[in-house]
Short mmCIF file of C-alpha atoms in Angstrom, two decimals:
data_model
loop_
_atom_site.label_atom_id
_atom_site.label_comp_id
_atom_site.label_asym_id
_atom_site.label_seq_id
_atom_site.Cartn_x
_atom_site.Cartn_y
_atom_site.Cartn_z
CA MET I 1 0.00 0.00 0.00
CA THR I 2 1.42 3.34 -1.05
CA HIS I 3 1.15 6.48 0.99
CA PRO I 4 0.50 9.90 -0.56
CA ALA I 5 3.33 12.40 -0.57
CA PRO I 6 3.12 14.79 2.37
CA THR I 7 1.56 18.15 1.67
CA PRO I 8 3.37 21.34 2.79
CA ALA I 9 1.09 21.49 5.82
CA ASP I 10 2.15 17.95 6.81
CA ARG I 11 5.90 18.54 6.59
CA PRO I 12 7.88 19.19 9.77
CA PHE I 13 8.58 22.81 10.50
CA PRO I 14 12.01 23.51 8.85
CA TRP I 15 13.83 24.74 11.96
CA LEU I 16 17.38 24.09 10.72
CA GLY I 17 16.81 25.81 7.39
CA LEU I 18 15.17 28.84 8.98
CA ILE I 19 17.85 29.12 11.67
CA THR I 20 20.49 29.02 8.92
CA LEU I 21 18.70 31.86 7.13
CA ALA I 22 18.48 33.75 10.43
CA THR I 23 22.23 33.36 10.89
CA ALA I 24 22.87 34.73 7.41
CA ILE I 25 20.62 37.71 8.16
CA PHE I 26 22.46 38.25 11.45
CA VAL I 27 25.80 38.56 9.63
CA CYS I 28 24.48 40.86 6.89
CA VAL I 29 22.66 43.22 9.26
CA THR I 30 25.67 43.38 11.59
CA SER I 31 27.92 44.40 8.70
CA GLU I 32 25.44 46.95 7.36
CA PHE I 33 25.11 48.84 10.64
CA LEU I 34 28.60 48.29 12.02
CA PRO I 35 29.80 51.82 11.12
CA THR I 36 27.10 53.34 13.36
CA GLY I 37 28.91 52.06 16.46
CA LEU I 38 32.40 52.85 15.16
CA LEU I 39 31.94 56.39 13.82
CA PRO I 40 34.62 58.00 16.03
CA GLN I 41 37.25 55.30 15.40
CA ILE I 42 36.81 55.15 11.61
CA ALA I 43 36.71 58.95 11.32
CA ALA I 44 39.93 59.35 13.32
CA ASP I 45 41.78 56.60 11.43
CA LEU I 46 40.84 57.80 7.94
CA ASP I 47 40.95 61.52 8.82
CA VAL I 48 37.34 62.27 7.84
CA THR I 49 34.37 63.65 9.77
CA GLU I 50 31.86 61.52 11.66
CA ALA I 51 29.14 62.70 9.28
CA GLN I 52 31.18 61.31 6.35
CA VAL I 53 31.45 57.96 8.11
CA GLY I 54 27.71 58.06 8.71
CA LEU I 55 27.29 58.43 4.95
CA LEU I 56 28.82 54.96 4.56
CA VAL I 57 25.43 53.65 5.68
CA THR I 58 23.78 55.80 3.01
CA ILE I 59 26.22 54.62 0.34
CA PHE I 60 25.66 50.98 1.28
CA ALA I 61 21.88 51.41 1.25
CA GLY I 62 21.93 53.48 -1.94
CA THR I 63 23.78 50.70 -3.73
CA VAL I 64 21.14 48.24 -2.55
CA VAL I 65 18.39 50.50 -3.87
CA VAL I 66 19.95 50.89 -7.32
CA THR I 67 20.96 47.26 -7.87
CA THR I 68 18.43 45.04 -6.07
CA ALA I 69 15.51 45.09 -8.52
CA PRO I 70 17.64 44.72 -11.71
CA LEU I 71 19.72 41.92 -10.17
CA ALA I 72 16.59 40.17 -8.88
CA ALA I 73 15.15 40.25 -12.41
CA LEU I 74 18.39 39.01 -14.01
CA THR I 75 18.71 36.12 -11.55
CA ARG I 76 15.04 35.18 -11.43
CA ARG I 77 15.61 31.75 -13.04
CA PHE I 78 18.67 30.85 -10.93
CA ASP I 79 18.46 28.28 -8.17
CA ARG I 80 17.75 30.16 -4.92
CA LYS I 81 20.14 28.18 -2.71
CA HIS I 82 23.06 28.51 -5.14
CA LEU I 83 22.37 32.23 -5.41
CA VAL I 84 22.55 32.64 -1.62
CA ILE I 85 25.97 30.96 -1.66
CA VAL I 86 27.30 33.24 -4.43
CA VAL I 87 26.15 36.47 -2.80
CA LEU I 88 27.62 35.48 0.57
CA ILE I 89 31.01 34.88 -1.07
CA LEU I 90 30.85 38.39 -2.52
CA PHE I 91 29.80 39.71 0.88
CA ALA I 92 32.82 38.13 2.57
CA LEU I 93 35.14 39.71 -0.02
CA ALA I 94 33.50 43.11 0.57
CA ASN I 95 34.18 42.91 4.31
CA VAL I 96 37.80 41.88 3.78
CA ALA I 97 38.20 44.88 1.45
CA ALA I 98 36.67 47.16 4.09
CA ALA I 99 39.05 45.85 6.74
CA LEU I 100 42.05 46.54 4.48
CA ALA I 101 40.87 50.00 3.34
CA PRO I 102 43.82 52.45 3.31
CA SER I 103 41.57 55.42 2.54
CA TYR I 104 38.01 56.65 2.74
CA ALA I 105 37.55 56.18 -1.03
CA TRP I 106 38.63 52.52 -0.73
CA LEU I 107 36.18 52.00 2.12
CA VAL I 108 33.41 53.54 0.01
CA ALA I 109 34.20 51.10 -2.81
CA ALA I 110 34.12 48.18 -0.36
CA ARG I 111 30.73 49.31 0.92
CA VAL I 112 29.43 49.51 -2.65
CA LEU I 113 30.45 45.88 -3.25
CA GLY I 114 28.83 44.96 0.06
CA GLY I 115 25.66 46.78 -0.96
CA VAL I 116 25.43 44.90 -4.28
CA SER I 117 25.68 41.51 -2.57
CA HIS I 118 23.46 42.59 0.32
CA GLY I 119 20.63 43.73 -1.94
CA LEU I 120 20.52 40.53 -3.95
CA PHE I 121 20.81 38.52 -0.73
CA TRP I 122 17.68 40.16 0.68
CA ALA I 123 15.78 39.82 -2.60
CA VAL I 124 16.31 36.05 -2.35
CA VAL I 125 16.13 35.52 1.42
CA GLY I 126 13.18 37.86 1.95
CA ALA I 127 10.90 35.40 0.12
CA TYR I 128 12.74 32.17 1.01
CA ALA I 129 10.77 31.52 4.19
CA GLY I 130 7.54 31.80 2.22
CA TYR I 131 8.65 28.91 0.00
CA LEU I 132 9.75 26.70 2.90
CA VAL I 133 6.42 26.68 4.75
CA PRO I 134 2.67 26.73 3.96
CA LYS I 135 0.96 30.09 4.13
CA HIS I 136 -0.50 29.64 7.61
CA GLN I 137 3.03 29.22 8.99
CA ILE I 138 4.56 32.27 7.28
CA ALA I 139 4.27 34.50 10.35
CA ARG I 140 6.04 31.87 12.47
CA ALA I 141 8.78 31.39 9.86
CA VAL I 142 9.33 35.14 9.50
CA ALA I 143 9.61 35.45 13.29
CA VAL I 144 12.42 32.88 13.24
CA THR I 145 14.36 34.49 10.39
CA SER I 146 13.76 38.00 11.75
CA ALA I 147 15.48 36.88 14.94
CA GLY I 148 18.70 37.06 12.93
CA GLY I 149 18.29 40.79 12.39
CA THR I 150 17.29 41.36 15.98
CA THR I 151 20.25 39.33 17.24
CA ALA I 152 22.50 41.49 15.09
CA PHE I 153 21.40 44.49 17.15
CA VAL I 154 21.56 42.49 20.39
CA LEU I 155 24.98 40.91 19.86
CA GLY I 156 26.43 41.68 16.44
CA VAL I 157 26.63 45.47 16.36
CA PRO I 158 27.43 45.84 20.10
CA ALA I 159 30.09 43.09 19.93
CA GLY I 160 31.55 44.60 16.77
CA THR I 161 31.57 48.00 18.43
CA ALA I 162 33.26 46.66 21.56
CA LEU I 163 35.83 44.75 19.47
CA GLY I 164 36.51 47.79 17.29
CA THR I 165 36.93 50.01 20.34
CA ALA I 166 39.33 47.56 21.97
CA VAL I 167 41.56 46.48 19.08
CA GLY I 168 40.61 48.65 16.11
CA TRP I 169 37.64 48.90 13.78
CA ARG I 170 39.29 46.85 11.04
CA ALA I 171 39.21 43.73 13.21
CA SER I 172 35.42 43.88 13.28
CA PHE I 173 35.17 43.63 9.50
CA PHE I 174 37.69 40.77 9.42
CA VAL I 175 35.58 38.88 11.94
CA ILE I 176 32.46 39.39 9.80
CA ALA I 177 34.27 37.87 6.80
CA GLY I 178 35.36 34.89 8.90
CA VAL I 179 31.83 34.27 10.17
CA VAL I 180 30.54 34.31 6.57
CA ALA I 181 33.05 31.58 5.67
CA VAL I 182 31.63 29.37 8.44
CA LEU I 183 28.10 30.30 7.41
CA LEU I 184 28.69 29.05 3.86
CA VAL I 185 29.25 25.55 5.24
CA MET I 186 25.96 25.80 7.17
CA ILE I 187 24.11 26.93 4.03
CA VAL I 188 25.38 23.96 2.02
CA ARG I 189 24.55 21.51 4.80
CA PHE I 190 21.31 22.72 6.34
CA LEU I 191 19.42 25.05 3.96
CA PRO I 192 16.82 23.15 1.89
CA ALA I 193 16.57 23.97 -1.79
CA VAL I 194 13.24 25.46 -2.90
CA ASP I 195 11.29 25.64 -6.13
CA HIS I 196 10.48 29.32 -6.49
CA ARG I 197 9.03 29.12 -10.01
CA GLN I 198 5.24 29.22 -10.23
CA SER I 199 3.89 27.17 -13.12
CA LEU I 200 0.86 28.35 -15.03
CA ALA I 201 -2.34 26.37 -15.07
CA THR I 202 -3.75 25.11 -18.37
CA GLY I 203 -5.17 27.99 -20.38
CA GLU I 204 -3.32 30.75 -18.49
CA ILE I 205 -0.99 33.36 -19.88
CA PRO I 206 1.59 35.28 -17.82
CA LEU I 207 0.54 38.56 -16.26
CA PRO I 208 3.14 41.29 -15.53
CA ALA I 209 3.78 41.84 -11.84
CA ARG I 210 2.48 45.40 -12.00
CA ARG I 211 -0.93 44.07 -13.11
CA ASP I 212 -1.17 41.48 -10.35
CA PRO I 213 -4.19 42.33 -8.16
CA SER I 214 -2.08 42.17 -5.00
CA PHE I 215 0.55 44.60 -6.32
CA PRO I 216 -1.02 47.88 -5.06
CA GLY I 217 -1.05 46.46 -1.53
CA VAL I 218 2.61 45.47 -1.89
CA LEU I 219 3.52 48.98 -3.02
CA PHE I 220 1.75 50.56 -0.06
CA ILE I 221 3.60 48.35 2.42
CA CYS I 222 6.89 49.31 0.75
CA LEU I 223 5.99 53.01 1.06
CA LEU I 224 5.20 52.51 4.73
CA VAL I 225 8.52 50.72 5.26
CA LEU I 226 10.40 53.54 3.54
CA ILE I 227 8.85 56.16 5.83
CA VAL I 228 9.18 54.23 9.10
CA VAL I 229 12.73 52.97 8.49
CA GLY I 230 13.78 56.36 7.15
CA GLY I 231 12.54 58.06 10.28
CA GLN I 232 14.28 55.50 12.48
CA ASN I 233 17.66 56.04 10.84
CA ILE I 234 17.60 59.82 10.97
CA PHE I 235 18.47 59.47 14.64
CA TYR I 236 19.74 55.90 15.11
CA THR I 237 22.59 56.31 12.58
CA TYR I 238 24.07 58.99 14.87
CA ILE I 239 23.31 57.29 18.16
CA ALA I 240 27.01 56.99 19.11
CA PRO I 241 27.68 60.76 18.89
CA PHE I 242 24.44 61.34 20.83
CA LEU I 243 25.40 58.96 23.62
CA ILE I 244 28.93 60.33 23.90
CA GLY I 245 28.48 64.02 23.18
CA SER I 246 24.93 64.76 24.31
CA ALA I 247 24.15 62.17 26.98
CA GLY I 248 27.66 62.23 28.44
CA PHE I 249 28.42 58.50 28.40
CA PRO I 250 32.06 57.42 28.01
CA GLU I 251 33.04 56.11 24.57
CA ALA I 252 33.81 52.65 25.98
CA SER I 253 30.19 52.24 27.13
CA VAL I 254 28.60 52.68 23.70
CA GLY I 255 28.83 48.96 22.92
CA ALA I 256 27.08 48.08 26.18
CA LEU I 257 24.34 50.64 25.56
CA LEU I 258 23.75 49.27 22.05
CA PHE I 259 23.55 45.83 23.65
CA VAL I 260 20.77 47.19 25.91
CA TYR I 261 18.95 48.52 22.86
CA GLY I 262 19.36 45.29 20.90
CA GLY I 263 18.40 43.08 23.83
CA ALA I 264 15.18 45.04 24.19
CA GLY I 265 14.65 44.51 20.44
CA ALA I 266 14.71 40.74 21.01
CA VAL I 267 11.90 41.18 23.53
CA GLY I 268 10.03 43.25 20.96
CA LEU I 269 10.36 40.48 18.38
CA VAL I 270 8.83 37.98 20.82
CA LEU I 271 6.01 40.43 21.50
CA ALA I 272 5.46 40.80 17.77
CA GLY I 273 5.10 37.03 17.45
CA VAL I 274 2.69 36.75 20.38
CA VAL I 275 0.63 39.92 20.10
CA GLY I 276 1.00 40.35 16.36
CA SER I 277 -0.49 36.94 15.57
CA ARG I 278 -3.72 37.90 17.35
CA TYR I 279 -3.76 41.67 16.80
CA PRO I 280 -1.58 42.30 13.71
CA ARG I 281 -2.96 45.77 13.00
CA GLY I 282 -3.25 46.84 16.62
CA GLY I 283 0.21 45.48 17.41
CA LEU I 284 1.78 47.49 14.60
CA TYR I 285 0.01 50.69 15.66
CA ALA I 286 1.03 50.21 19.28
CA MET I 287 4.70 49.61 18.48
CA LEU I 288 4.91 52.63 16.17
CA LEU I 289 3.33 54.93 18.75
CA VAL I 290 5.60 53.67 21.52
CA VAL I 291 8.66 54.35 19.34
CA ILE I 292 7.47 57.92 18.80
CA ALA I 293 6.94 58.47 22.51
CA ALA I 294 10.30 56.93 23.47
CA VAL I 295 12.41 59.00 21.09
CA VAL I 296 10.62 62.21 22.04
CA VAL I 297 11.46 61.56 25.70
CA ILE I 298 15.06 60.57 24.93
CA GLY I 299 15.55 63.73 22.90
CA SER I 300 14.11 65.83 25.71
CA SER I 301 16.17 64.17 28.46
CA ALA I 302 19.66 63.87 26.97
CA GLY I 303 21.24 65.13 30.19
CA VAL I 304 19.61 62.48 32.37
CA PRO I 305 21.49 59.18 31.87
CA ALA I 306 18.94 57.03 33.69
CA VAL I 307 16.13 58.32 31.48
CA VAL I 308 18.24 57.76 28.35
CA ILE I 309 18.88 54.13 29.29
CA ALA I 310 15.21 53.54 30.10
CA CYS I 311 14.17 55.09 26.78
CA LEU I 312 16.70 52.95 24.89
CA LEU I 313 15.03 49.90 26.42
CA VAL I 314 11.53 51.04 25.45
CA TRP I 315 12.61 52.23 21.99
CA GLY I 316 14.43 48.96 21.26
CA ALA I 317 11.54 46.80 22.46
CA ALA I 318 9.00 48.73 20.39
CA PHE I 319 11.00 48.92 17.18
CA GLY I 320 12.28 45.34 17.45
CA GLY I 321 9.02 43.82 16.28
CA ILE I 322 8.11 46.34 13.57
CA PRO I 323 10.19 44.90 10.68
CA ALA I 324 8.81 41.38 11.29
CA LEU I 325 5.22 42.67 11.33
CA LEU I 326 5.78 44.59 8.10
CA GLN I 327 7.47 41.66 6.34
CA THR I 328 4.70 39.29 7.43
CA ARG I 329 2.12 41.73 6.18
CA LEU I 330 3.86 41.85 2.79
CA LEU I 331 4.11 38.04 2.43
CA HIS I 332 0.42 37.72 3.21
CA THR I 333 -0.49 40.52 0.84
CA ALA I 334 1.63 39.42 -2.15
CA SER I 335 0.38 36.57 -4.30
CA PRO I 336 2.89 33.69 -4.71
CA ARG I 337 3.71 34.89 -8.23
CA VAL I 338 4.97 38.27 -7.05
CA ARG I 339 6.62 37.28 -3.77
CA ASP I 340 10.14 37.55 -5.20
CA VAL I 341 9.30 40.92 -6.75
CA GLY I 342 7.69 42.01 -3.48
CA ALA I 343 10.74 40.90 -1.50
CA ALA I 344 13.02 42.84 -3.86
CA LEU I 345 10.85 45.96 -3.55
CA LEU I 346 10.69 45.57 0.23
CA THR I 347 14.49 45.35 0.33
CA THR I 348 14.69 48.47 -1.82
CA ALA I 349 12.24 50.29 0.46
CA PHE I 350 14.16 49.30 3.60
CA ASN I 351 17.40 50.55 2.13
CA VAL I 352 15.94 53.77 0.72
CA GLY I 353 14.73 54.34 4.26
CA ILE I 354 18.08 53.42 5.81
CA GLY I 355 20.12 55.47 3.35
CA GLY I 356 17.67 58.36 3.16
CA GLY I 357 17.35 58.54 6.91
CA ALA I 358 21.13 58.49 7.36
CA ALA I 359 21.51 61.18 4.69
CA ILE I 360 18.88 63.43 6.27
CA GLY I 361 20.47 62.91 9.66
CA GLY I 362 23.89 63.70 8.21
CA ALA I 363 22.59 66.90 6.61
CA LEU I 364 21.05 67.98 9.93
CA PHE I 365 23.95 66.76 12.08
CA ASP I 366 25.89 70.03 11.94
CA VAL I 367 22.80 72.24 11.69
CA ILE I 368 20.70 71.29 14.71
CA PRO I 369 21.61 69.81 18.10
CA VAL I 370 21.99 66.04 17.93
CA PRO I 371 19.10 65.41 20.40
CA ALA I 372 16.80 67.28 18.00
CA LEU I 373 17.26 64.45 15.50
CA ALA I 374 15.01 62.42 17.79
CA PHE I 375 12.16 64.88 17.23
CA VAL I 376 12.64 64.66 13.46
CA GLN I 377 12.44 60.89 13.71
CA ALA I 378 9.21 61.11 15.71
CA ALA I 379 7.64 63.43 13.14
CA VAL I 380 8.51 61.19 10.18
CA ILE I 381 7.24 58.01 11.84
CA GLY I 382 4.12 59.94 12.86
CA LEU I 383 3.51 60.59 9.15
CA GLY I 384 3.71 56.85 8.55
CA VAL I 385 1.10 56.22 11.24
CA VAL I 386 -1.25 58.74 9.61
CA LEU I 387 -0.91 57.03 6.22
CA LEU I 388 -1.51 53.63 7.82
CA VAL I 389 -4.69 54.90 9.48
CA VAL I 390 -5.95 56.28 6.16
CA ALA I 391 -5.15 53.05 4.28
CA ASP I 392 -6.82 50.84 6.89
CA ALA I 393 -9.87 53.10 6.96
CA ARG I 394 -10.20 52.80 3.17
CA ARG I 395 -9.84 49.02 3.33
CA SER I 396 -12.57 48.71 5.95
CA SER I 397 -16.19 48.96 4.96
CA PRO I 398 -19.45 48.92 6.98
CA GLY I 399 -20.40 45.57 5.46
CA ARG I 400 -17.20 43.81 6.57
CA ALA I 401 -17.07 42.77 10.21
CA SER I 402 -13.70 41.66 11.51
CA VAL I 403 -13.31 38.02 12.42
CA GLY I 404 -13.56 37.49 16.12
CA GLY I 405 -15.45 40.66 16.93
CA ASP I 406 -13.11 43.55 17.77
CA ARG I 407 -9.90 41.52 17.45
CA ASP I 408 -7.51 42.00 14.56
CA VAL I 409 -6.64 38.71 12.92
CA GLU I 410 -4.13 37.61 10.35
CA PRO I 411 -6.52 37.83 7.34
CA GLN I 412 -6.35 41.60 7.79
CA PHE I 413 -2.94 41.35 6.10
CA THR I 414 -4.61 40.64 2.77
CA SER I 415 -4.43 43.15 -0.05
CA GLU I 416 -6.88 46.00 -0.42
CA ILE I 417 -7.81 44.43 -3.77
CA PRO I 418 -9.18 40.87 -3.48
CA VAL I 419 -6.79 38.26 -4.85
CA PRO I 420 -8.45 35.63 -7.09
CA PRO I 421 -7.33 31.98 -7.00
CA GLN I 422 -5.26 32.36 -10.20
CA THR I 423 -3.42 35.53 -9.16
CA GLY I 424 -0.64 36.48 -11.54
CA SER I 425 -2.31 35.19 -14.72
CA ILE I 426 -5.40 35.61 -16.81
CA PRO I 427 -7.29 32.83 -18.58
CA ARG I 428 -7.28 32.61 -22.36
CA GLN I 429 -10.74 33.21 -23.81
CA ARG I 430 -12.05 30.29 -25.85
CA PRO I 431 -13.25 31.42 -29.30
CA ALA I 432 -16.98 31.26 -29.83
CA GLY I 433 -18.30 28.11 -31.41
CA ARG I 434 -15.59 25.79 -30.00
#
């Protein structure tokens, strides 16, 4: 007697594969934000200003923005697992080049190479979890992979900052390259291959991504990401100068303070998984509003160290779950045929926000007091909340009652435009008389 092949819902949850992806995300996020904790050291060594070092984040993110979508289109037919391996090799080389940089221009070039590999990495990995699990487990899978980014803030950036402060910033980039080498072995061994190509049903013809019914919802989420992440990085990119110059903490304590922020972010990610699964909309609103309140207080109380530390905890916990909630919302909104495109656009939006926020912060750095950057961040994220309220109000209608009474539930992540069963294609019309 033969047994039917297991359906996706019957397969064991792919813990090893998802943890491997989370580890890869940990390394990439640590490298991307490492300059934020080492601004003074890099600036002194290369004889440039701290604002110029802050622009390294903008340059990295700008490269991601320019290259991600074209590279995602060019590599669309390539095996996803093999592509992850290739981009991580390039990423390791970029970090070695950064560690060896004899000048600011060399370091810029290394960050450009890192940005190219980083953008393609996220275009692939951003949708990978959606291929590994059935749709009802996407939120759980995203929570696991998002832990890699959160852990980067908890351990990666603080540890890199502490290492760079102790023995030089170049050592931090060398360590990143070494970790990537170990990670490549994990990818080969533990990451399952996936079939990312969606075959057409009989009688269907391809439909461009821009005409997919779920695409407007994807674009709105990307706009929201751009605004929220941009606002976050106006202030966070320059957190080290704030902590040292405005709050009065010694330079050696910056790594520990970033560890406090990142550790709180891990708590926020757990909250996002628990609260967000039952109240996805309400959870997102709550976290955004708490971030606004925390940064306003931290900007108003720069001279009170205890308040600064408390606000770092609250800020980190609130913001820690926001990226996971937004990514989950996108994967539920996008039809399977546009998930890769959606992941590429989400990566672009994140990095426009990161780079744009860092650039705005850099432009304001020498114009306004550093604590005032916190108020700019609060205003920009407040704009995102307003747009979210308007979009959710338009999606709701008097004839649609939410499931479970007044509770938000996961179906609220669906697109504003209903997605038909054959999303991404249109049926051929049969000629009359046949």
